[in-house]
Amino acid sequence: MSGPGAPSPDAAVYVISVAAELTGLHPQTLRTYERMGLIRPGRTSGGGRRYSHRDLELLREIASLTSSGIGLDGVRRILALDTEVAELRARNAELEAELAAARDLLRRRSNPMAATVSAVNRLPVLRRPEPPQSLVVWRRRGF
């Protein structure tokens, strides 16, 4: 689904019968998932459903979870937690960038004065433990 001329992953291009065939689900199952709020396909001006590549990936994930014995309420909660984790990771990346920029600014403005050096030393120290998706913030004491 990439390359010149290919639709974006969010482009709603698949009709329900094609989406059902590509995911191995029955069209009625797709309608049920939509009624339950698990998926929100695009709509044509006439009201027909159109699914994107991302929708198909989500449908496959839902099918995988349900086939492993997880109920639809559990699937809903898992999907909500996945969304929350993605949002938190994005926010964490923003905060890391802001901290790096603040440190850089303080270092560029620093001079031999102890107050400036002390301000740099009071910033939290970021260390990345294993596995790489977690983050620990250490704060120096005594400043």
PDB file of C-alpha atoms in Angstrom:
ATOM      1  CA  MET A   1       0.000   0.000   0.000  1.00  0.00           C
ATOM      2  CA  SER A   2       2.825   2.411  -0.560  1.00  0.00           C
ATOM      3  CA  GLY A   3       4.398   4.076  -3.538  1.00  0.00           C
ATOM      4  CA  PRO A   4       3.297   6.716  -5.969  1.00  0.00           C
ATOM      5  CA  GLY A   5      -0.412   6.669  -6.724  1.00  0.00           C
ATOM      6  CA  ALA A   6      -1.255   4.382  -3.800  1.00  0.00           C
ATOM      7  CA  PRO A   7      -3.997   5.656  -1.485  1.00  0.00           C
ATOM      8  CA  SER A   8      -3.016   6.788   1.999  1.00  0.00           C
ATOM      9  CA  PRO A   9      -3.589   4.255   4.808  1.00  0.00           C
ATOM     10  CA  ASP A  10      -6.503   6.408   5.990  1.00  0.00           C
ATOM     11  CA  ALA A  11      -8.223   6.678   2.587  1.00  0.00           C
ATOM     12  CA  ALA A  12     -11.614   4.959   2.795  1.00  0.00           C
ATOM     13  CA  VAL A  13     -11.625   2.942  -0.425  1.00  0.00           C
ATOM     14  CA  TYR A  14     -12.895  -0.596   0.306  1.00  0.00           C
ATOM     15  CA  VAL A  15     -16.597  -1.447   0.132  1.00  0.00           C
ATOM     16  CA  ILE A  16     -17.922  -3.735   2.861  1.00  0.00           C
ATOM     17  CA  SER A  17     -17.813  -6.898   0.736  1.00  0.00           C
ATOM     18  CA  VAL A  18     -14.141  -6.345  -0.129  1.00  0.00           C
ATOM     19  CA  ALA A  19     -13.282  -5.458   3.483  1.00  0.00           C
ATOM     20  CA  ALA A  20     -15.031  -8.627   4.666  1.00  0.00           C
ATOM     21  CA  GLU A  21     -13.167 -10.760   2.140  1.00  0.00           C
ATOM     22  CA  LEU A  22      -9.780  -9.189   2.952  1.00  0.00           C
ATOM     23  CA  THR A  23     -10.254  -9.672   6.700  1.00  0.00           C
ATOM     24  CA  GLY A  24     -11.969 -13.065   6.591  1.00  0.00           C
ATOM     25  CA  LEU A  25     -14.969 -11.709   8.450  1.00  0.00           C
ATOM     26  CA  HIS A  26     -18.623 -11.783   7.491  1.00  0.00           C
ATOM     27  CA  PRO A  27     -20.099  -8.424   6.383  1.00  0.00           C
ATOM     28  CA  GLN A  28     -22.655  -8.672   9.187  1.00  0.00           C
ATOM     29  CA  THR A  29     -19.784  -8.959  11.679  1.00  0.00           C
ATOM     30  CA  LEU A  30     -18.343  -5.711  10.319  1.00  0.00           C
ATOM     31  CA  ARG A  31     -21.730  -4.036  10.764  1.00  0.00           C
ATOM     32  CA  THR A  32     -21.945  -5.374  14.323  1.00  0.00           C
ATOM     33  CA  TYR A  33     -18.465  -4.064  15.164  1.00  0.00           C
ATOM     34  CA  GLU A  34     -19.516  -0.669  13.816  1.00  0.00           C
ATOM     35  CA  ARG A  35     -22.728  -0.647  15.896  1.00  0.00           C
ATOM     36  CA  MET A  36     -20.641  -1.471  18.982  1.00  0.00           C
ATOM     37  CA  GLY A  37     -18.271   1.410  18.230  1.00  0.00           C
ATOM     38  CA  LEU A  38     -15.223  -0.788  17.648  1.00  0.00           C
ATOM     39  CA  ILE A  39     -14.731   0.586  14.137  1.00  0.00           C
ATOM     40  CA  ARG A  40     -15.886   3.692  12.303  1.00  0.00           C
ATOM     41  CA  PRO A  41     -15.716   3.269   8.530  1.00  0.00           C
ATOM     42  CA  GLY A  42     -16.049   6.232   6.226  1.00  0.00           C
ATOM     43  CA  ARG A  43     -19.303   6.855   4.411  1.00  0.00           C
ATOM     44  CA  THR A  44     -20.129   7.791   0.861  1.00  0.00           C
ATOM     45  CA  SER A  45     -22.602  10.565   0.123  1.00  0.00           C
ATOM     46  CA  GLY A  46     -25.205   7.824  -0.347  1.00  0.00           C
ATOM     47  CA  GLY A  47     -24.423   6.290   3.060  1.00  0.00           C
ATOM     48  CA  GLY A  48     -22.400   3.282   1.896  1.00  0.00           C
ATOM     49  CA  ARG A  49     -19.571   2.121   4.121  1.00  0.00           C
ATOM     50  CA  ARG A  50     -15.973   2.542   2.960  1.00  0.00           C
ATOM     51  CA  TYR A  51     -13.082   0.995   4.848  1.00  0.00           C
ATOM     52  CA  SER A  52      -9.475   2.176   4.847  1.00  0.00           C
ATOM     53  CA  HIS A  53      -6.311   0.107   5.101  1.00  0.00           C
ATOM     54  CA  ARG A  54      -6.075   1.122   8.777  1.00  0.00           C
ATOM     55  CA  ASP A  55      -9.652  -0.054   9.283  1.00  0.00           C
ATOM     56  CA  LEU A  56      -8.710  -3.437   7.808  1.00  0.00           C
ATOM     57  CA  GLU A  57      -5.720  -3.702  10.164  1.00  0.00           C
ATOM     58  CA  LEU A  58      -7.990  -2.872  13.094  1.00  0.00           C
ATOM     59  CA  LEU A  59     -10.544  -5.464  11.980  1.00  0.00           C
ATOM     60  CA  ARG A  60      -7.785  -8.092  11.764  1.00  0.00           C
ATOM     61  CA  GLU A  61      -6.636  -7.159  15.274  1.00  0.00           C
ATOM     62  CA  ILE A  62     -10.197  -7.435  16.596  1.00  0.00           C
ATOM     63  CA  ALA A  63     -10.577 -10.830  14.901  1.00  0.00           C
ATOM     64  CA  SER A  64      -7.289 -12.015  16.392  1.00  0.00           C
ATOM     65  CA  LEU A  65      -8.294 -10.935  19.892  1.00  0.00           C
ATOM     66  CA  THR A  66     -11.747 -12.498  19.699  1.00  0.00           C
ATOM     67  CA  SER A  67     -10.372 -15.747  18.266  1.00  0.00           C
ATOM     68  CA  SER A  68      -8.004 -15.975  21.242  1.00  0.00           C
ATOM     69  CA  GLY A  69     -11.024 -15.930  23.556  1.00  0.00           C
ATOM     70  CA  ILE A  70     -11.288 -12.262  24.488  1.00  0.00           C
ATOM     71  CA  GLY A  71     -14.837 -10.931  24.633  1.00  0.00           C
ATOM     72  CA  LEU A  72     -15.901  -7.812  22.772  1.00  0.00           C
ATOM     73  CA  ASP A  73     -15.917  -5.725  25.967  1.00  0.00           C
ATOM     74  CA  GLY A  74     -12.332  -6.840  26.559  1.00  0.00           C
ATOM     75  CA  VAL A  75     -11.445  -5.992  22.968  1.00  0.00           C
ATOM     76  CA  ARG A  76     -12.953  -2.532  23.420  1.00  0.00           C
ATOM     77  CA  ARG A  77     -10.835  -1.999  26.559  1.00  0.00           C
ATOM     78  CA  ILE A  78      -7.650  -3.280  24.867  1.00  0.00           C
ATOM     79  CA  LEU A  79      -8.186  -0.953  21.905  1.00  0.00           C
ATOM     80  CA  ALA A  80      -8.787   1.996  24.264  1.00  0.00           C
ATOM     81  CA  LEU A  81      -5.591   1.177  26.161  1.00  0.00           C
ATOM     82  CA  ASP A  82      -3.636   0.862  22.883  1.00  0.00           C
ATOM     83  CA  THR A  83      -4.848   4.329  21.904  1.00  0.00           C
ATOM     84  CA  GLU A  84      -3.938   5.727  25.317  1.00  0.00           C
ATOM     85  CA  VAL A  85      -0.445   4.221  25.164  1.00  0.00           C
ATOM     86  CA  ALA A  86       0.132   5.711  21.704  1.00  0.00           C
ATOM     87  CA  GLU A  87      -1.003   9.145  22.936  1.00  0.00           C
ATOM     88  CA  LEU A  88       1.223   8.909  26.022  1.00  0.00           C
ATOM     89  CA  ARG A  89       4.221   7.909  23.918  1.00  0.00           C
ATOM     90  CA  ALA A  90       3.652  10.886  21.646  1.00  0.00           C
ATOM     91  CA  ARG A  91       3.342  13.217  24.649  1.00  0.00           C
ATOM     92  CA  ASN A  92       6.472  11.705  26.175  1.00  0.00           C
ATOM     93  CA  ALA A  93       8.386  12.374  22.954  1.00  0.00           C
ATOM     94  CA  GLU A  94       7.179  15.994  23.011  1.00  0.00           C
ATOM     95  CA  LEU A  95       8.319  16.426  26.608  1.00  0.00           C
ATOM     96  CA  GLU A  96      11.707  14.860  25.869  1.00  0.00           C
ATOM     97  CA  ALA A  97      12.167  17.289  22.990  1.00  0.00           C
ATOM     98  CA  GLU A  98      11.184  20.242  25.195  1.00  0.00           C
ATOM     99  CA  LEU A  99      13.603  19.125  27.905  1.00  0.00           C
ATOM    100  CA  ALA A 100      16.420  18.715  25.394  1.00  0.00           C
ATOM    101  CA  ALA A 101      15.703  22.179  23.998  1.00  0.00           C
ATOM    102  CA  ALA A 102      15.658  23.721  27.485  1.00  0.00           C
ATOM    103  CA  ARG A 103      18.956  22.059  28.343  1.00  0.00           C
ATOM    104  CA  ASP A 104      20.498  23.183  25.096  1.00  0.00           C
ATOM    105  CA  LEU A 105      19.333  26.749  25.680  1.00  0.00           C
ATOM    106  CA  LEU A 106      20.718  26.784  29.210  1.00  0.00           C
ATOM    107  CA  ARG A 107      24.048  25.388  28.051  1.00  0.00           C
ATOM    108  CA  ARG A 108      24.321  27.955  25.257  1.00  0.00           C
ATOM    109  CA  ARG A 109      23.546  30.767  27.657  1.00  0.00           C
ATOM    110  CA  SER A 110      25.703  29.425  30.452  1.00  0.00           C
ATOM    111  CA  ASN A 111      28.623  31.388  31.722  1.00  0.00           C
ATOM    112  CA  PRO A 112      31.082  30.893  34.564  1.00  0.00           C
ATOM    113  CA  MET A 113      28.467  32.057  37.044  1.00  0.00           C
ATOM    114  CA  ALA A 114      27.502  29.291  39.451  1.00  0.00           C
ATOM    115  CA  ALA A 115      23.801  30.169  39.274  1.00  0.00           C
ATOM    116  CA  THR A 116      23.604  29.170  35.617  1.00  0.00           C
ATOM    117  CA  VAL A 117      25.580  25.977  36.140  1.00  0.00           C
ATOM    118  CA  SER A 118      23.379  25.217  39.119  1.00  0.00           C
ATOM    119  CA  ALA A 119      20.269  25.693  36.939  1.00  0.00           C
ATOM    120  CA  VAL A 120      21.603  23.175  34.399  1.00  0.00           C
ATOM    121  CA  ASN A 121      22.395  20.717  37.193  1.00  0.00           C
ATOM    122  CA  ARG A 122      18.835  20.929  38.557  1.00  0.00           C
ATOM    123  CA  LEU A 123      17.308  19.632  35.328  1.00  0.00           C
ATOM    124  CA  PRO A 124      16.192  16.013  35.498  1.00  0.00           C
ATOM    125  CA  VAL A 125      18.557  13.425  34.090  1.00  0.00           C
ATOM    126  CA  LEU A 126      16.967  11.047  31.595  1.00  0.00           C
ATOM    127  CA  ARG A 127      18.231   7.514  31.480  1.00  0.00           C
ATOM    128  CA  ARG A 128      16.748   4.844  29.258  1.00  0.00           C
ATOM    129  CA  PRO A 129      16.727   1.412  30.879  1.00  0.00           C
ATOM    130  CA  GLU A 130      16.045  -1.781  28.992  1.00  0.00           C
ATOM    131  CA  PRO A 131      13.575  -2.338  27.335  1.00  0.00           C
ATOM    132  CA  PRO A 132      13.791   0.850  25.271  1.00  0.00           C
ATOM    133  CA  GLN A 133      10.064   1.705  25.489  1.00  0.00           C
ATOM    134  CA  SER A 134      10.293   2.647  29.172  1.00  0.00           C
ATOM    135  CA  LEU A 135      11.667   5.878  30.620  1.00  0.00           C
ATOM    136  CA  VAL A 136      13.080   6.689  34.045  1.00  0.00           C
ATOM    137  CA  VAL A 137      13.571  10.290  35.227  1.00  0.00           C
ATOM    138  CA  TRP A 138      16.194  10.819  37.943  1.00  0.00           C
ATOM    139  CA  ARG A 139      16.293  14.079  39.838  1.00  0.00           C
ATOM    140  CA  ARG A 140      19.469  15.261  41.503  1.00  0.00           C
ATOM    141  CA  ARG A 141      19.142  16.152  45.174  1.00  0.00           C
ATOM    142  CA  GLY A 142      20.611  18.999  47.128  1.00  0.00           C
ATOM    143  CA  PHE A 143      20.265  21.815  44.607  1.00  0.00           C
TER     144      PHE A 143
END
